[in-house]
Coordinates of C-alpha atoms in Angstrom, one line a residue:
M1 CA 105.6 -158.7 23.2
T2 CA 106.4 -156.1 20.6
H3 CA 107.7 -157.4 17.2
T4 CA 109.7 -155.7 14.5
E5 CA 108.5 -156.5 11.0
P6 CA 111.6 -156.7 8.8
R7 CA 111.3 -155.1 5.4
S8 CA 112.4 -158.2 3.5
R9 CA 113.4 -161.8 4.0
S10 CA 117.0 -160.9 3.2
E11 CA 117.0 -158.4 6.1
S12 CA 115.7 -161.1 8.5
V13 CA 118.5 -163.4 7.4
K14 CA 121.1 -160.7 7.9
A15 CA 119.8 -159.8 11.3
I16 CA 119.9 -163.5 12.4
F17 CA 123.4 -164.0 11.1
R18 CA 124.8 -160.9 12.8
V19 CA 123.4 -161.8 16.2
V20 CA 124.3 -165.5 16.3
G21 CA 127.9 -165.0 15.2
G22 CA 129.1 -164.7 18.8
N23 CA 127.0 -167.7 19.8
F24 CA 128.9 -169.7 17.2
L25 CA 132.3 -168.6 18.7
E26 CA 131.2 -169.4 22.2
M27 CA 130.2 -172.9 21.3
Y28 CA 133.2 -173.4 19.1
D29 CA 135.6 -172.7 22.0
F30 CA 133.6 -175.0 24.4
M31 CA 133.7 -177.8 21.8
V32 CA 137.4 -177.7 21.0
Y33 CA 138.2 -177.9 24.7
G34 CA 136.0 -181.0 25.0
Y35 CA 137.4 -182.5 21.9
Y36 CA 141.0 -182.1 22.9
A37 CA 140.6 -182.8 26.7
S38 CA 143.1 -185.7 26.6
A39 CA 145.8 -183.5 25.0
I40 CA 145.0 -180.6 27.4
A41 CA 145.3 -183.0 30.3
R42 CA 148.8 -184.0 29.3
T43 CA 149.9 -180.4 28.7
Y44 CA 148.5 -178.6 31.8
F45 CA 147.5 -181.4 34.3
P46 CA 150.3 -184.1 34.0
S47 CA 149.8 -187.0 36.4
H48 CA 151.0 -190.5 36.9
N49 CA 147.2 -191.4 37.1
A50 CA 145.6 -190.9 33.6
Y51 CA 142.1 -190.9 35.1
A52 CA 143.1 -188.1 37.6
S53 CA 144.7 -186.0 34.9
L54 CA 141.6 -186.3 32.6
L55 CA 139.2 -185.6 35.5
L56 CA 141.1 -182.4 36.4
T57 CA 140.9 -181.3 32.8
L58 CA 137.1 -182.0 32.7
L59 CA 136.6 -180.2 36.1
T60 CA 138.4 -177.2 34.6
F61 CA 136.0 -177.3 31.7
A62 CA 133.2 -177.5 34.2
A63 CA 134.6 -174.5 36.2
G64 CA 133.6 -172.2 33.4
F65 CA 130.0 -173.1 34.0
V66 CA 130.2 -172.2 37.7
M67 CA 130.8 -168.6 36.6
R68 CA 127.8 -168.6 34.3
P69 CA 125.2 -167.6 36.9
I70 CA 127.3 -164.7 38.0
G71 CA 127.6 -163.5 34.5
A72 CA 123.9 -164.0 34.0
I73 CA 123.1 -161.8 37.0
V74 CA 125.7 -159.0 36.3
L75 CA 125.7 -158.9 32.5
G76 CA 122.0 -159.8 32.3
A77 CA 121.1 -156.7 34.4
Y78 CA 123.4 -154.6 32.1
I79 CA 121.6 -155.8 29.0
D80 CA 118.1 -155.3 30.4
H81 CA 119.0 -151.8 31.4
H82 CA 121.4 -150.6 28.6
G83 CA 120.1 -152.6 25.7
R84 CA 120.6 -155.8 23.7
R85 CA 123.2 -154.5 21.3
K86 CA 125.6 -153.0 23.8
G87 CA 125.5 -156.1 26.0
L88 CA 126.2 -158.5 23.1
I89 CA 129.4 -156.5 22.2
V90 CA 130.6 -156.6 25.9
T91 CA 130.1 -160.4 26.1
L92 CA 132.0 -160.9 22.8
A93 CA 135.0 -158.9 24.2
L94 CA 135.2 -160.9 27.4
M95 CA 134.9 -164.2 25.5
A96 CA 137.8 -163.2 23.2
V97 CA 140.1 -162.6 26.2
G98 CA 139.2 -166.0 27.7
T99 CA 139.9 -167.8 24.4
L100 CA 143.2 -166.2 24.0
L101 CA 144.3 -167.3 27.4
V102 CA 143.5 -171.0 26.8
A103 CA 145.2 -170.8 23.3
A104 CA 148.5 -169.1 24.3
V105 CA 149.4 -170.3 27.8
P106 CA 152.6 -172.4 27.9
G107 CA 152.4 -175.9 29.3
Y108 CA 153.0 -177.1 32.9
A109 CA 156.5 -178.3 31.9
T110 CA 157.4 -174.7 31.0
I111 CA 155.8 -172.5 33.7
G112 CA 154.7 -175.0 36.3
I113 CA 151.5 -174.5 38.4
L114 CA 150.9 -171.1 36.8
A115 CA 149.9 -172.9 33.6
P116 CA 146.7 -174.7 34.9
L117 CA 145.8 -171.6 36.9
L118 CA 145.9 -169.4 33.8
V119 CA 143.9 -171.9 31.9
L120 CA 141.4 -172.0 34.7
G121 CA 141.3 -168.2 34.6
G122 CA 140.5 -168.3 30.9
R123 CA 137.7 -170.8 31.4
L124 CA 136.2 -168.7 34.2
L125 CA 136.2 -165.6 32.0
Q126 CA 134.6 -167.5 29.1
G127 CA 132.0 -168.8 31.5
F128 CA 131.3 -165.3 32.9
S129 CA 130.6 -163.9 29.4
A130 CA 128.8 -167.0 28.2
G131 CA 126.4 -166.7 31.2
V132 CA 124.5 -164.1 29.3
E133 CA 125.5 -164.7 25.7
L134 CA 122.8 -167.3 25.0
G135 CA 120.1 -165.3 26.8
G136 CA 121.0 -162.1 25.1
V137 CA 120.9 -163.7 21.7
S138 CA 117.7 -165.6 22.3
V139 CA 115.9 -162.5 23.6
Y140 CA 117.2 -160.4 20.7
L141 CA 115.9 -163.0 18.2
S142 CA 112.5 -163.2 20.0
E143 CA 112.1 -159.4 19.9
I144 CA 112.9 -159.1 16.1
A145 CA 110.8 -162.1 15.1
T146 CA 107.7 -161.6 13.0
P147 CA 104.4 -162.6 14.7
G148 CA 103.9 -166.4 14.8
H149 CA 107.5 -167.2 14.0
R150 CA 109.3 -166.7 17.4
G151 CA 110.1 -170.4 17.7
F152 CA 111.6 -170.5 14.2
Y153 CA 113.7 -167.3 14.9
C154 CA 114.9 -168.4 18.3
S155 CA 115.9 -171.9 17.0
W156 CA 118.7 -170.3 15.1
Q157 CA 120.5 -169.4 18.4
S158 CA 121.0 -173.2 19.0
A159 CA 121.4 -173.9 15.3
S160 CA 124.4 -171.6 15.2
Q161 CA 126.0 -173.7 17.9
Q162 CA 125.6 -176.8 15.7
V163 CA 127.5 -175.1 12.9
A164 CA 130.2 -174.6 15.5
V165 CA 130.1 -178.3 16.5
M166 CA 130.4 -179.3 12.8
F167 CA 133.2 -176.8 12.1
A168 CA 135.2 -178.0 15.2
A169 CA 134.7 -181.7 14.3
L170 CA 135.6 -181.2 10.6
L171 CA 138.7 -179.3 11.7
G172 CA 139.6 -182.1 14.0
L173 CA 139.3 -184.6 11.2
L174 CA 141.6 -182.6 9.0
L175 CA 144.2 -182.2 11.7
Q176 CA 144.1 -185.9 12.5
R177 CA 144.8 -186.6 8.8
W178 CA 147.5 -183.9 8.3
M179 CA 149.4 -184.1 11.5
P180 CA 151.3 -187.0 13.3
A181 CA 149.6 -188.1 16.5
Q182 CA 152.6 -187.0 18.6
A183 CA 152.7 -183.5 17.1
M184 CA 148.9 -183.2 17.6
N185 CA 149.2 -184.1 21.3
D186 CA 152.2 -181.9 21.8
W187 CA 151.1 -178.6 20.1
G188 CA 148.6 -179.3 17.3
W189 CA 145.7 -179.2 19.6
R190 CA 146.3 -175.4 20.0
I191 CA 145.5 -174.7 16.3
P192 CA 141.7 -174.8 16.8
F193 CA 142.0 -172.3 19.7
I194 CA 144.1 -170.0 17.6
I195 CA 141.6 -170.2 14.8
G196 CA 138.9 -169.2 17.3
C197 CA 141.0 -166.1 18.2
L198 CA 141.3 -165.2 14.5
I199 CA 137.5 -165.4 14.1
V200 CA 136.9 -162.8 16.9
P201 CA 137.6 -159.6 14.8
F202 CA 135.1 -160.7 12.1
V203 CA 132.4 -161.4 14.6
F204 CA 133.0 -158.1 16.4
L205 CA 132.6 -156.2 13.1
I206 CA 129.2 -157.8 12.3
R207 CA 128.0 -157.4 15.8
R208 CA 128.7 -153.7 15.8
S209 CA 126.2 -153.3 12.9
L210 CA 123.4 -154.7 15.0
Q211 CA 120.3 -152.4 15.6
E212 CA 118.6 -152.2 19.0
T213 CA 115.3 -154.0 19.1
E214 CA 112.1 -152.0 18.9
A215 CA 110.7 -153.9 21.8
F216 CA 113.5 -152.6 24.0
L217 CA 113.3 -149.1 22.7
A218 CA 109.6 -148.9 23.2
R219 CA 109.9 -149.5 27.0
K220 CA 109.3 -146.2 28.7
H221 CA 110.9 -147.3 32.0
R222 CA 114.0 -149.4 32.2
L223 CA 114.7 -150.9 35.6
A224 CA 118.0 -150.2 37.4
A225 CA 120.2 -153.1 38.4
G226 CA 118.8 -153.2 41.9
E227 CA 115.3 -153.3 40.6
I228 CA 116.2 -156.1 38.3
Y229 CA 117.7 -158.1 41.0
R230 CA 114.7 -157.6 43.3
S231 CA 112.4 -158.6 40.4
M232 CA 114.3 -161.8 39.9
I233 CA 114.0 -162.6 43.6
T234 CA 110.3 -161.9 43.3
N235 CA 110.1 -164.3 40.3
W236 CA 112.3 -167.0 41.9
R237 CA 109.8 -169.7 41.2
I238 CA 109.7 -169.2 37.4
V239 CA 113.5 -168.9 37.4
L240 CA 113.9 -172.2 39.2
L241 CA 111.3 -174.0 37.0
G242 CA 113.1 -172.6 33.9
M243 CA 116.3 -174.0 35.3
A244 CA 114.8 -177.5 35.7
M245 CA 113.5 -177.3 32.1
V246 CA 116.9 -176.2 30.8
L247 CA 118.8 -179.0 32.6
M248 CA 117.3 -181.6 30.1
T249 CA 118.7 -179.7 27.1
T250 CA 122.1 -178.8 28.6
V251 CA 122.8 -182.4 29.7
S252 CA 121.8 -184.0 26.5
F253 CA 123.6 -181.4 24.4
Y254 CA 127.0 -181.7 26.1
L255 CA 126.7 -185.5 26.3
I256 CA 126.1 -185.9 22.5
T257 CA 128.6 -183.2 21.5
A258 CA 131.5 -182.2 23.8
Y259 CA 131.6 -185.6 25.6
T260 CA 131.3 -187.8 22.5
P261 CA 135.1 -187.7 21.5
T262 CA 136.2 -188.4 25.0
F263 CA 133.6 -191.1 25.5
G264 CA 134.3 -192.7 22.1
K265 CA 138.1 -192.8 22.5
E266 CA 138.6 -193.3 26.2
V267 CA 135.6 -195.5 27.1
L268 CA 134.6 -197.3 23.9
K269 CA 138.1 -197.4 22.5
L270 CA 137.1 -196.2 19.0
S271 CA 139.4 -194.3 16.7
S272 CA 139.7 -190.5 16.7
S273 CA 138.5 -190.4 13.1
D274 CA 135.3 -192.5 13.9
V275 CA 134.3 -190.2 16.9
F276 CA 134.9 -187.0 14.9
V277 CA 132.8 -188.3 12.0
V278 CA 130.0 -189.1 14.5
T279 CA 130.3 -185.7 16.1
L280 CA 130.1 -184.1 12.7
C281 CA 126.9 -186.1 11.9
I282 CA 125.4 -185.0 15.3
G283 CA 126.0 -181.4 14.5
L284 CA 124.3 -181.8 11.1
S285 CA 121.4 -183.7 12.6
N286 CA 120.9 -181.0 15.3
L287 CA 121.1 -178.3 12.6
I288 CA 118.3 -179.9 10.6
W289 CA 116.0 -180.7 13.5
L290 CA 116.3 -177.4 15.4
P291 CA 114.6 -175.0 13.0
L292 CA 112.1 -177.6 12.0
M293 CA 111.0 -178.2 15.6
G294 CA 111.1 -174.5 16.4
A295 CA 108.7 -173.9 13.5
L296 CA 106.5 -176.8 14.7
S297 CA 106.3 -175.3 18.1
D298 CA 104.9 -172.1 16.4
R299 CA 102.1 -174.3 15.1
I300 CA 101.2 -176.7 17.9
G301 CA 102.7 -174.8 21.0
R302 CA 105.8 -175.3 23.1
W303 CA 104.5 -177.7 25.8
P304 CA 103.5 -180.7 23.6
L305 CA 107.1 -181.0 22.3
L306 CA 108.6 -180.4 25.7
L307 CA 106.5 -183.1 27.3
A308 CA 107.0 -185.7 24.5
C309 CA 110.8 -185.2 24.4
T310 CA 111.3 -185.5 28.2
V311 CA 109.3 -188.7 28.2
L312 CA 111.2 -190.1 25.3
A313 CA 114.5 -189.3 27.0
L314 CA 113.4 -190.8 30.3
L315 CA 112.4 -194.0 28.7
T316 CA 115.2 -194.5 26.2
A317 CA 118.4 -192.8 27.4
Y318 CA 119.9 -195.6 29.5
P319 CA 118.6 -198.5 27.4
V320 CA 120.3 -197.2 24.2
L321 CA 123.6 -196.5 26.0
H322 CA 123.5 -200.0 27.5
W323 CA 123.0 -201.4 24.1
L324 CA 125.9 -199.3 22.7
V325 CA 128.5 -200.3 25.4
A326 CA 127.5 -204.0 25.1
D327 CA 129.1 -204.1 21.7
P328 CA 130.9 -200.8 20.9
G329 CA 131.3 -199.8 17.3
F330 CA 131.0 -196.9 14.9
S331 CA 127.5 -197.8 13.6
R332 CA 126.1 -198.3 17.0
L333 CA 127.6 -195.1 18.3
L334 CA 126.2 -193.2 15.3
G335 CA 122.8 -194.7 15.7
V336 CA 122.6 -193.9 19.4
E337 CA 123.9 -190.4 19.0
L338 CA 121.5 -189.6 16.2
W339 CA 118.5 -190.8 18.3
L340 CA 119.6 -188.6 21.2
S341 CA 120.2 -185.8 18.8
F342 CA 116.6 -186.0 17.6
I343 CA 115.4 -185.8 21.2
Y344 CA 117.7 -182.9 22.1
A345 CA 116.9 -180.8 19.0
S346 CA 113.1 -181.4 19.2
Y347 CA 113.1 -180.4 22.9
N348 CA 115.4 -177.4 22.4
G349 CA 113.5 -176.1 19.4
A350 CA 110.6 -175.4 21.8
L351 CA 112.5 -174.7 25.0
V352 CA 114.6 -171.6 24.1
V353 CA 111.6 -169.6 22.8
A354 CA 109.4 -170.9 25.7
L355 CA 111.9 -169.3 28.2
T356 CA 111.7 -165.9 26.5
E357 CA 107.9 -166.1 26.7
I358 CA 107.5 -167.1 30.4
M359 CA 110.0 -164.6 31.8
P360 CA 108.7 -161.1 32.8
A361 CA 109.5 -158.5 30.2
D362 CA 111.5 -156.2 32.4
V363 CA 114.0 -158.9 33.4
R364 CA 113.7 -161.1 30.3
T365 CA 117.4 -161.3 29.6
A366 CA 118.5 -161.6 33.2
G367 CA 115.8 -164.1 34.2
F368 CA 116.4 -166.2 31.1
S369 CA 120.2 -166.1 31.5
L370 CA 120.1 -167.0 35.2
A371 CA 117.8 -169.9 34.6
Y372 CA 119.9 -171.2 31.7
S373 CA 123.2 -170.6 33.5
L374 CA 122.1 -172.4 36.7
A375 CA 121.1 -175.4 34.7
T376 CA 124.3 -175.2 32.5
T377 CA 126.4 -175.3 35.6
L378 CA 125.2 -178.8 36.1
G379 CA 124.6 -179.7 32.5
G380 CA 128.1 -178.4 31.4
S381 CA 129.6 -180.5 34.1
S382 CA 128.2 -183.6 32.3
L383 CA 131.7 -184.5 31.0
A384 CA 133.1 -184.7 34.5
I385 CA 130.0 -186.2 36.0
S386 CA 129.8 -188.9 33.4
Q387 CA 133.4 -189.9 33.7
W388 CA 133.0 -190.0 37.5
L389 CA 129.9 -192.1 37.3
I390 CA 131.6 -194.6 35.0
H391 CA 134.6 -194.8 37.4
L392 CA 132.3 -195.1 40.4
T393 CA 130.0 -197.8 39.1
G394 CA 132.2 -199.6 36.6
N395 CA 129.2 -199.2 34.2
N396 CA 130.1 -197.6 30.9
A397 CA 126.4 -196.8 30.3
A398 CA 126.1 -194.7 33.5
P399 CA 125.9 -191.4 31.6
G400 CA 122.4 -192.6 30.5
L401 CA 121.3 -192.5 34.1
W402 CA 122.5 -188.8 34.4
L403 CA 120.5 -187.9 31.2
S404 CA 117.4 -189.8 32.6
F405 CA 117.6 -187.7 35.8
A406 CA 117.8 -184.5 33.7
A407 CA 114.8 -185.6 31.7
L408 CA 112.8 -186.3 34.8
C409 CA 113.6 -182.7 36.0
G410 CA 112.5 -181.3 32.7
L411 CA 109.2 -183.3 32.7
I412 CA 108.2 -182.2 36.2
A413 CA 109.1 -178.5 35.5
T414 CA 107.2 -178.5 32.2
V415 CA 104.1 -179.9 33.8
L416 CA 104.2 -177.2 36.5
V417 CA 104.9 -174.3 34.1
Y418 CA 102.2 -175.2 31.7
R419 CA 99.4 -176.3 34.0
D420 CA 98.3 -172.7 33.6
P421 CA 96.2 -172.7 30.4
Q422 CA 97.2 -169.1 29.6
R423 CA 100.9 -170.2 29.3
R424 CA 99.9 -172.9 26.8
M425 CA 98.7 -170.1 24.4
L426 CA 101.7 -167.8 24.6
H427 CA 103.0 -169.0 21.3
R428 CA 100.0 -167.4 19.6
L429 CA 100.6 -163.9 21.0

């Protein structure tokens, strides 16, 4: 892999900031939808059955993830052929339109069935653009990283998402304090989406200043879309193994962030303020651990962290959630979420850069994005899956079983990917 040596530390910081801005916006939009799922349910999916209304809202949230693999294939091929910079600008524009739709559509009481359909359209458009956003950002960071620091650089892709988690949670806390509950449920929940729309022009300006990576410019032959698709089919095994590895990180992330407010309020019956404080702490914990573990993976390799974290999740996910639901409270919820945050961030700090290393160079963005998007289609559905499992089993700790399954998939895939000794040494190249 070719690396660009930035002239100074300040230039490296600026490059990272410019590229992760869109990643921040993507995760911010996804988080506020999860945070205000109950209010969105009442606005767009009214029903005499509260469970059915909430489930429809969470399924609409999950629908965006169904579009991710399509976005990964279409936009991933575009980025691998036309360049990282152009592709990241296209994804931002599509994301902005989707966000505007969710923010501005009138409720079901005003325009009827058209309201949920338009919201669904906005979520599908967000999912289509997000299908390659994370992959495009991760590949860009890996290609501008200095030798021996790819893990640290790539960790900032996920770290920017944690800033979005904290920003959304802090905004939620402020709105809870400033606005009456009825006003918040009626229209106040739209404010975070409108703020997301206002951030778009700023992110667009800083993204336009991105420079193309030297690694991409140095490639003498750039595959056409058809060649990229054929290459991904040829490399189907590594794409599927990458998908299994990513499932662990997407399930754990969406459970501890987007699902926490719904789980805390609707299942554990805690206050909105308590669950927003917990979510804010999770974002801070993730932000601290991600770059630390990304840097650690540069020292010891990716696979030791990947193995250790999947084993920890497999052994502890259900027991800690069972302990939490036995006596729900703020301190228990915080303790459990911080433990799961440590596992997620330690795993993800090694995972993202690992995927950029194991994918063939000519289809690096498309292969990475497809693997990640396929996993996120399941992982992003964790909100609906968890709510369904609780309803089906009557066990409030059931989401721990879903996380355990994801950890098992990650463990098996990691063993299969890194049984080749050469792959264990990729972090040193």
